[in-house]
Structures are given as structure tokens and as C-alpha cells.
mmCIF file of C-alpha atoms in Angstrom:
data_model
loop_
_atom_site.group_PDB
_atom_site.id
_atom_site.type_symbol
_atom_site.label_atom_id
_atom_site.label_comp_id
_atom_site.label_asym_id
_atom_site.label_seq_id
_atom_site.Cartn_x
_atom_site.Cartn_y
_atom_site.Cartn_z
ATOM 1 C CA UNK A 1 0.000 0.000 0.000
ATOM 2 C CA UNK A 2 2.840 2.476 0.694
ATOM 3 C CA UNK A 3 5.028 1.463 -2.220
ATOM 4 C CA UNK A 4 5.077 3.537 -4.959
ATOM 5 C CA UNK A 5 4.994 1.406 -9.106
ATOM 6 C CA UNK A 6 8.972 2.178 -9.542
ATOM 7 C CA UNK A 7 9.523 0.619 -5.986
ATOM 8 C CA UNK A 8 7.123 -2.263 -6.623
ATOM 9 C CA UNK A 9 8.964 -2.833 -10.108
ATOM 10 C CA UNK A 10 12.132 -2.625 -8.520
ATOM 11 C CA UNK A 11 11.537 -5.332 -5.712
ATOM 12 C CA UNK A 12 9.639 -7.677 -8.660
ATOM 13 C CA UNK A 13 13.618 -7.780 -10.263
ATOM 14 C CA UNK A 14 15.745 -8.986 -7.335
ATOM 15 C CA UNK A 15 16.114 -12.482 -6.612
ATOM 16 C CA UNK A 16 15.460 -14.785 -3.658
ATOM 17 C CA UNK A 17 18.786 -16.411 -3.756
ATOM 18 C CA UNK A 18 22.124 -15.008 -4.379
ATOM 19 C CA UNK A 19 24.726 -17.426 -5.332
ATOM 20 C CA UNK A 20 28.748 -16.931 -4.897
ATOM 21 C CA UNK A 21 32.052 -19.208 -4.910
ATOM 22 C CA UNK A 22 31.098 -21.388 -1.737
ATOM 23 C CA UNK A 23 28.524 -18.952 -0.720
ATOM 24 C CA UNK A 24 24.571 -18.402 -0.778
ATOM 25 C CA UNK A 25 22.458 -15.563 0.672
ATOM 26 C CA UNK A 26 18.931 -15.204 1.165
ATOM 27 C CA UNK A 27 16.690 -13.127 2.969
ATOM 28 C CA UNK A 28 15.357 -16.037 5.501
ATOM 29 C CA UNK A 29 15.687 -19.496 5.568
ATOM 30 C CA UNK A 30 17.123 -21.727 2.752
ATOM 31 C CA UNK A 31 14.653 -24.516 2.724
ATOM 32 C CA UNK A 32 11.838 -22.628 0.610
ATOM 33 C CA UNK A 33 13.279 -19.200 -0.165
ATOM 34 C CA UNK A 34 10.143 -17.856 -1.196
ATOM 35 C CA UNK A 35 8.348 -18.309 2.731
ATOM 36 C CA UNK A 36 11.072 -16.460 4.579
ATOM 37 C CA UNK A 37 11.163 -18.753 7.776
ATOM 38 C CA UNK A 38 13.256 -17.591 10.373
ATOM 39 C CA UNK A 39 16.742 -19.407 11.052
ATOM 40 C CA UNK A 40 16.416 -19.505 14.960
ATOM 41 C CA UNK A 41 16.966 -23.118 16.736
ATOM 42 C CA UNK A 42 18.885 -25.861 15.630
ATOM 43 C CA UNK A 43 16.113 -27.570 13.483
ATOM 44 C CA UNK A 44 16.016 -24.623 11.440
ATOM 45 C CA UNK A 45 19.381 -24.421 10.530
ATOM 46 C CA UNK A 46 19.737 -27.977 10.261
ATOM 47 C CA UNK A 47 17.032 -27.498 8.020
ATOM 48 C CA UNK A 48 18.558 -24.840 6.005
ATOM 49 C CA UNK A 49 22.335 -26.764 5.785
ATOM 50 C CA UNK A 50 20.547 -29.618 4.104
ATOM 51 C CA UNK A 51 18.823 -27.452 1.493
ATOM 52 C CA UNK A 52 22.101 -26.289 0.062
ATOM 53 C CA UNK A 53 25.931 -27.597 -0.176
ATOM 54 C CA UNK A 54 27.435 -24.232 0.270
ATOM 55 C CA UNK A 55 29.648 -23.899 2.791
ATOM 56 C CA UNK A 56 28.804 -20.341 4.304
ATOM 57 C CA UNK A 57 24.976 -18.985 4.204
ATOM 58 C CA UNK A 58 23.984 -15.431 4.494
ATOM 59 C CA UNK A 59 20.512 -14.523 6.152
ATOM 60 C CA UNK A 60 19.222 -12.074 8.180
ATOM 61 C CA UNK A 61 15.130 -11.937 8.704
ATOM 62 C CA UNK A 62 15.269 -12.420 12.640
ATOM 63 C CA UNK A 63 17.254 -9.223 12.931
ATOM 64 C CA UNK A 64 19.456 -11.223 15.564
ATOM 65 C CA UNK A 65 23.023 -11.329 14.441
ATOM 66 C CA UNK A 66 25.138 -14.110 14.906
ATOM 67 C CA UNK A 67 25.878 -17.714 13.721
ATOM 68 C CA UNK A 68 25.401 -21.127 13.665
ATOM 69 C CA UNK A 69 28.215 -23.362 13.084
ATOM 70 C CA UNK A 70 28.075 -27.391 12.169
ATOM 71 C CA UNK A 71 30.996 -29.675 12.180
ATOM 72 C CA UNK A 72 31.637 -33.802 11.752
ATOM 73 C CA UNK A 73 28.633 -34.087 14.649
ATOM 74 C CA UNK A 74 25.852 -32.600 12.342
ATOM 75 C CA UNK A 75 24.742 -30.888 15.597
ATOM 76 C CA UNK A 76 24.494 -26.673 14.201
ATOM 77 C CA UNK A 77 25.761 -24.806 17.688
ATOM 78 C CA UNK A 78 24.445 -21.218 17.801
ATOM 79 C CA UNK A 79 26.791 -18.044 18.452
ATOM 80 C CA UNK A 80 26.791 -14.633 19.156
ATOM 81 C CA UNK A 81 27.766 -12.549 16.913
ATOM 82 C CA UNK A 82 32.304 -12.901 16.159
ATOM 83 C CA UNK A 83 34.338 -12.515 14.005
ATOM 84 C CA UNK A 84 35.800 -16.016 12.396
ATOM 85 C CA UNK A 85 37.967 -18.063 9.736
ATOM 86 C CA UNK A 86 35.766 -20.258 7.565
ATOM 87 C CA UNK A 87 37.527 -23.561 8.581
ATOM 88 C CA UNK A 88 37.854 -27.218 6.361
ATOM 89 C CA UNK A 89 35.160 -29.721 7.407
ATOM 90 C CA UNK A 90 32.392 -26.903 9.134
ATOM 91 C CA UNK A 91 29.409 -24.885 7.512
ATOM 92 C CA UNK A 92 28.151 -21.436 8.750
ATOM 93 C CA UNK A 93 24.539 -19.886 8.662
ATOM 94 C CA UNK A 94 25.308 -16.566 9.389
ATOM 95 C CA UNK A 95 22.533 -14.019 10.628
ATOM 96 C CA UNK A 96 23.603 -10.063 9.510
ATOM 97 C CA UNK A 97 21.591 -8.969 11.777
ATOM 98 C CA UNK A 98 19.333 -5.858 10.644
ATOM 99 C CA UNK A 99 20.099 -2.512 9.454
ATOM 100 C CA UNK A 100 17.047 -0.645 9.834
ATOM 101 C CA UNK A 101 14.808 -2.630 13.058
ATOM 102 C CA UNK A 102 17.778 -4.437 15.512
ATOM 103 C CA UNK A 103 15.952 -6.785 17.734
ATOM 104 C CA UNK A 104 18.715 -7.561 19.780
ATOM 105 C CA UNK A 105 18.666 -4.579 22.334
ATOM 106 C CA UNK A 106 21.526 -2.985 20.613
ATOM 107 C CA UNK A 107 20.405 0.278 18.309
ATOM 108 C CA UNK A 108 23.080 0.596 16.207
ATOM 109 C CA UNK A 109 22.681 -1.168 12.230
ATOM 110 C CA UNK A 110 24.264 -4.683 12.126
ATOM 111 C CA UNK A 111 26.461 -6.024 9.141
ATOM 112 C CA UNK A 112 28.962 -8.016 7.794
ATOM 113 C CA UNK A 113 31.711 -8.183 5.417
ATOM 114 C CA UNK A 114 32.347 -11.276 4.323
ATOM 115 C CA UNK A 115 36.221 -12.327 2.138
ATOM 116 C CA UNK A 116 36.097 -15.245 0.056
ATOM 117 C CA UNK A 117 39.547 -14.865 -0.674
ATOM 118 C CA UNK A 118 40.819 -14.658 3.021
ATOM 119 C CA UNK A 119 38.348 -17.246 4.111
ATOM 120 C CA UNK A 120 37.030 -14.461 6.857
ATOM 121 C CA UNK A 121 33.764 -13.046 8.124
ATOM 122 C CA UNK A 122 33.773 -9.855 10.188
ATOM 123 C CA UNK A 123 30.395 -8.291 11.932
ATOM 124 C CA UNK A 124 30.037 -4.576 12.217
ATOM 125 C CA UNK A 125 28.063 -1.989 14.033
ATOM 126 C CA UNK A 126 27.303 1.656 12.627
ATOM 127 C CA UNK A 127 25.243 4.278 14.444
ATOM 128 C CA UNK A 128 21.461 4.841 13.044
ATOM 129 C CA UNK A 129 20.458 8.117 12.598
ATOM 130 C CA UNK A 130 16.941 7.614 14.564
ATOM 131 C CA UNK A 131 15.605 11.364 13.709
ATOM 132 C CA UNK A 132 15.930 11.067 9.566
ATOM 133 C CA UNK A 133 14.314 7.069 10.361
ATOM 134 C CA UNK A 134 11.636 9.143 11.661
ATOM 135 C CA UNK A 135 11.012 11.849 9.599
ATOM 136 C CA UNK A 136 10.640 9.142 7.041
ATOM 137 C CA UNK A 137 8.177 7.023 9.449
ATOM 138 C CA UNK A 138 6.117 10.083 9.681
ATOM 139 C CA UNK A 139 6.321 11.238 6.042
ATOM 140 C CA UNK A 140 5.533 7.861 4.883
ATOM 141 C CA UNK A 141 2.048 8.596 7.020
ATOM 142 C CA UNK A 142 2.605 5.890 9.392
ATOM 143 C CA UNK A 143 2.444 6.308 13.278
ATOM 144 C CA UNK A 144 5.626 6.344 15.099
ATOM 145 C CA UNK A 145 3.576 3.460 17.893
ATOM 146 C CA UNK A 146 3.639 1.213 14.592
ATOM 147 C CA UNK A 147 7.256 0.887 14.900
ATOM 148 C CA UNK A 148 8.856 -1.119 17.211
ATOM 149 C CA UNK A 149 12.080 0.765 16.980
ATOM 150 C CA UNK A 150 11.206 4.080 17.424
ATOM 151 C CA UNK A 151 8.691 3.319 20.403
ATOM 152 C CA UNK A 152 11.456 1.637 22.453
ATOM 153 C CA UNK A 153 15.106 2.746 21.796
ATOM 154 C CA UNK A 154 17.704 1.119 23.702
ATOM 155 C CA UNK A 155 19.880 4.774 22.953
ATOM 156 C CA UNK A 156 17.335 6.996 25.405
ATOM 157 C CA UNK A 157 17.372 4.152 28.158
ATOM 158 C CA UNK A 158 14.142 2.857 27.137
ATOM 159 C CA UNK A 159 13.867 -0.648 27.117
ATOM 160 C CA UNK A 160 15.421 -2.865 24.553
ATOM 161 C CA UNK A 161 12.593 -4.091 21.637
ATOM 162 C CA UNK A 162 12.560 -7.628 22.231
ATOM 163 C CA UNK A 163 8.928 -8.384 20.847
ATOM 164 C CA UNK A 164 8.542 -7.605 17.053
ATOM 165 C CA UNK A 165 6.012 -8.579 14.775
ATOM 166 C CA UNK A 166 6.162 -11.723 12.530
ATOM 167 C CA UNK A 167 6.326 -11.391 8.783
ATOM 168 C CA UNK A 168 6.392 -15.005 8.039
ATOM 169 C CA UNK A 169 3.638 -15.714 5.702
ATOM 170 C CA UNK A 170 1.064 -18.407 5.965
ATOM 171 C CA UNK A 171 1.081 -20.739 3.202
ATOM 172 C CA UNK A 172 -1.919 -18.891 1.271
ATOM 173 C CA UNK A 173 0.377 -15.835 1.206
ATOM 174 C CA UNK A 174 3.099 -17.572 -0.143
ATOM 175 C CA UNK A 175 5.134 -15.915 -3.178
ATOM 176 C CA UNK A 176 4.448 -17.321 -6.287
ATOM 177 C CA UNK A 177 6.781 -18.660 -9.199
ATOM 178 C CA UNK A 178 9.788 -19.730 -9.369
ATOM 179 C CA UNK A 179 12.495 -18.494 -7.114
ATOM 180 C CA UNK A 180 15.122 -16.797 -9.047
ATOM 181 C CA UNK A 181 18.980 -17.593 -8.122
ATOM 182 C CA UNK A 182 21.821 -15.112 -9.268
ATOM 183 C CA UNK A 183 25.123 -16.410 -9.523
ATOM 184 C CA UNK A 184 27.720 -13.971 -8.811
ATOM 185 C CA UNK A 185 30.641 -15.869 -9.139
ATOM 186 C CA UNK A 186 32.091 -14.754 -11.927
ATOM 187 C CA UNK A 187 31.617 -10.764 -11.220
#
């Protein structure tokens, strides 16, 4: 409803999947791109790992940043948020974390940088400029109550936002098609 055509055109062009040299990002989970289930517990990443044969997945979707990591024992071990080596013999689903609506208590934007030359994954945290966030709420013509991150902001002492709503869609809201996979290997 508040998307303009260009902006609607624009999000109809970008894929589900993006595909890299031992590497595969998506917005959620990796089972069914198209639902965007949270990666959360164990079952869900185990879920995700055997859905693909990368070695390292990007997601985000939760807004929680961090990583799971599997080894030989199959058995995906969540972390907080570090920087690490991709190592022989282990696979990584690793949550971004959110730029715009952190649900982890900490305000500032959440990212990573990821080397698949050096093997290496480094998260970062930038400072969000909260007043231009909501001059754009308001301009948009939403209320500032309808967003979590502007009612509660861990920066004024308020208490953290630990209670967000869930955008997974039910199976009759499902996206349609076929989900679209860019390789970007060879850029």
C-alpha cells in the first residue's frame, strides 16, 4: 500500500537467492526461499544446511546477528555474533543482523563483510540516525507506535525491543513462481 509502481517494479527484479564461490544468501531461511522462515533453533538451521551444499549462508530476517556453526557431529551450535575463519570440514549460517529494526537490544545497524579470498567473516556496528528514520516514518504517514524501533530505543534508556512482529507468511500468502537464483561468481 505504501510502495510507490517504480519501488514495486524494482523489488519484482531482485532475486530470492544469491549465489557466490562457496557462498549463498537469502533473505530467511534456505529450505523454501520464497516463505522467509526464520533461522532460529537448531532444526532450522539444520534445516537450512541440508537445502544447500554451500559452505557459508547469508541470512538475516530475525534481525538477531550471529551464527550457527556445524561440524563432523551434524549438531548446528548457535553463536553470538564474532568474528571467524571459515575452517575445512564446518558450515556457517550466518545471521547479519538488521540494518534498519535491531531486535537484539543494541540500536546501532548490524552487518557483515564477508572475504572469500581470506576465508574471513567480520560483523560490524554503525550508528542509526533515529531522527531522519523518523522523519521518514512520519512522512511515509505511518504512526511512530507502529514501529517497534522508534517506540522503544535502547539509545534513550528505554527498554530494549525484544517483541517484534512476525512477517512469516502463511502458506496462502506464499510468493508465487519460481524463485530466481543469481550467480555472482564470476563478477
Amino acid at each position: 500500500e505504501k510502495l510507490g509502481a517504480k519501488a514495486r517494479a524494482l523489488f519484482a527484479t531482485l532475486p530470492l537467492v544469491i549465489t557466490g564461490k562457496n557462498f549463498r544468501c537469502a533473505h530467511g531461511g534456505f529450505k523454501d526461499p520464497a516463505v522467509f522462515d526464520y533461522v532460529e533453533t537448531q532444526e532450522e538451521a539444520l534445516e537450512s544446511f541440508n537445502a544447500t551444499k554451500e559452505q557459508v549462508l547469508f541470512c538475516g530476517h530475525s534481525h538477531n546477528p550471529g551464527l550457527f556453526v556445524m561440524g563432523k557431529s551434524g549438531v548446528a551450535h548457535w553463536l553470538e555474533p564474532q568474528d571467524f575463519e571459515v575452517e575445512e570440514g564446518k558450515r556457517y549460517i550466518v545471521n547479519v543482523g538488521s540494518v534498519g529494526s535491531p531486535r537484539d537490544g543494541n540500536p546501532r545497524a548490524s552487518y557483515v563483510i564477508f572475504d572469500d579470498e581470506a576465508g574471513t567473516v567480520q560483523f560490524f556496528r554503525a550508528t542509526f540516525d533515529f531522527a531522519a528514520f523518523g522523519a521518514a516514518v512520519a512522512k511515509a504517514g505511518l504512526k511512530m507506535d507502529d514501529v517497534p524501533m522508534l517506540r522503544s530505543r535502547p539509545a534513550k534508556g528505554a527498554e530494549a525491543v525484544r517483541v517484534a512482529p512476525d512477517f512469516s507468511p502463511d502458506a496462502s500468502q506464499r510468493v508465487t513462481g519460481d524463485v530466481v537464483e543469481n550467480d555472482v561468481t564470476m563478477l
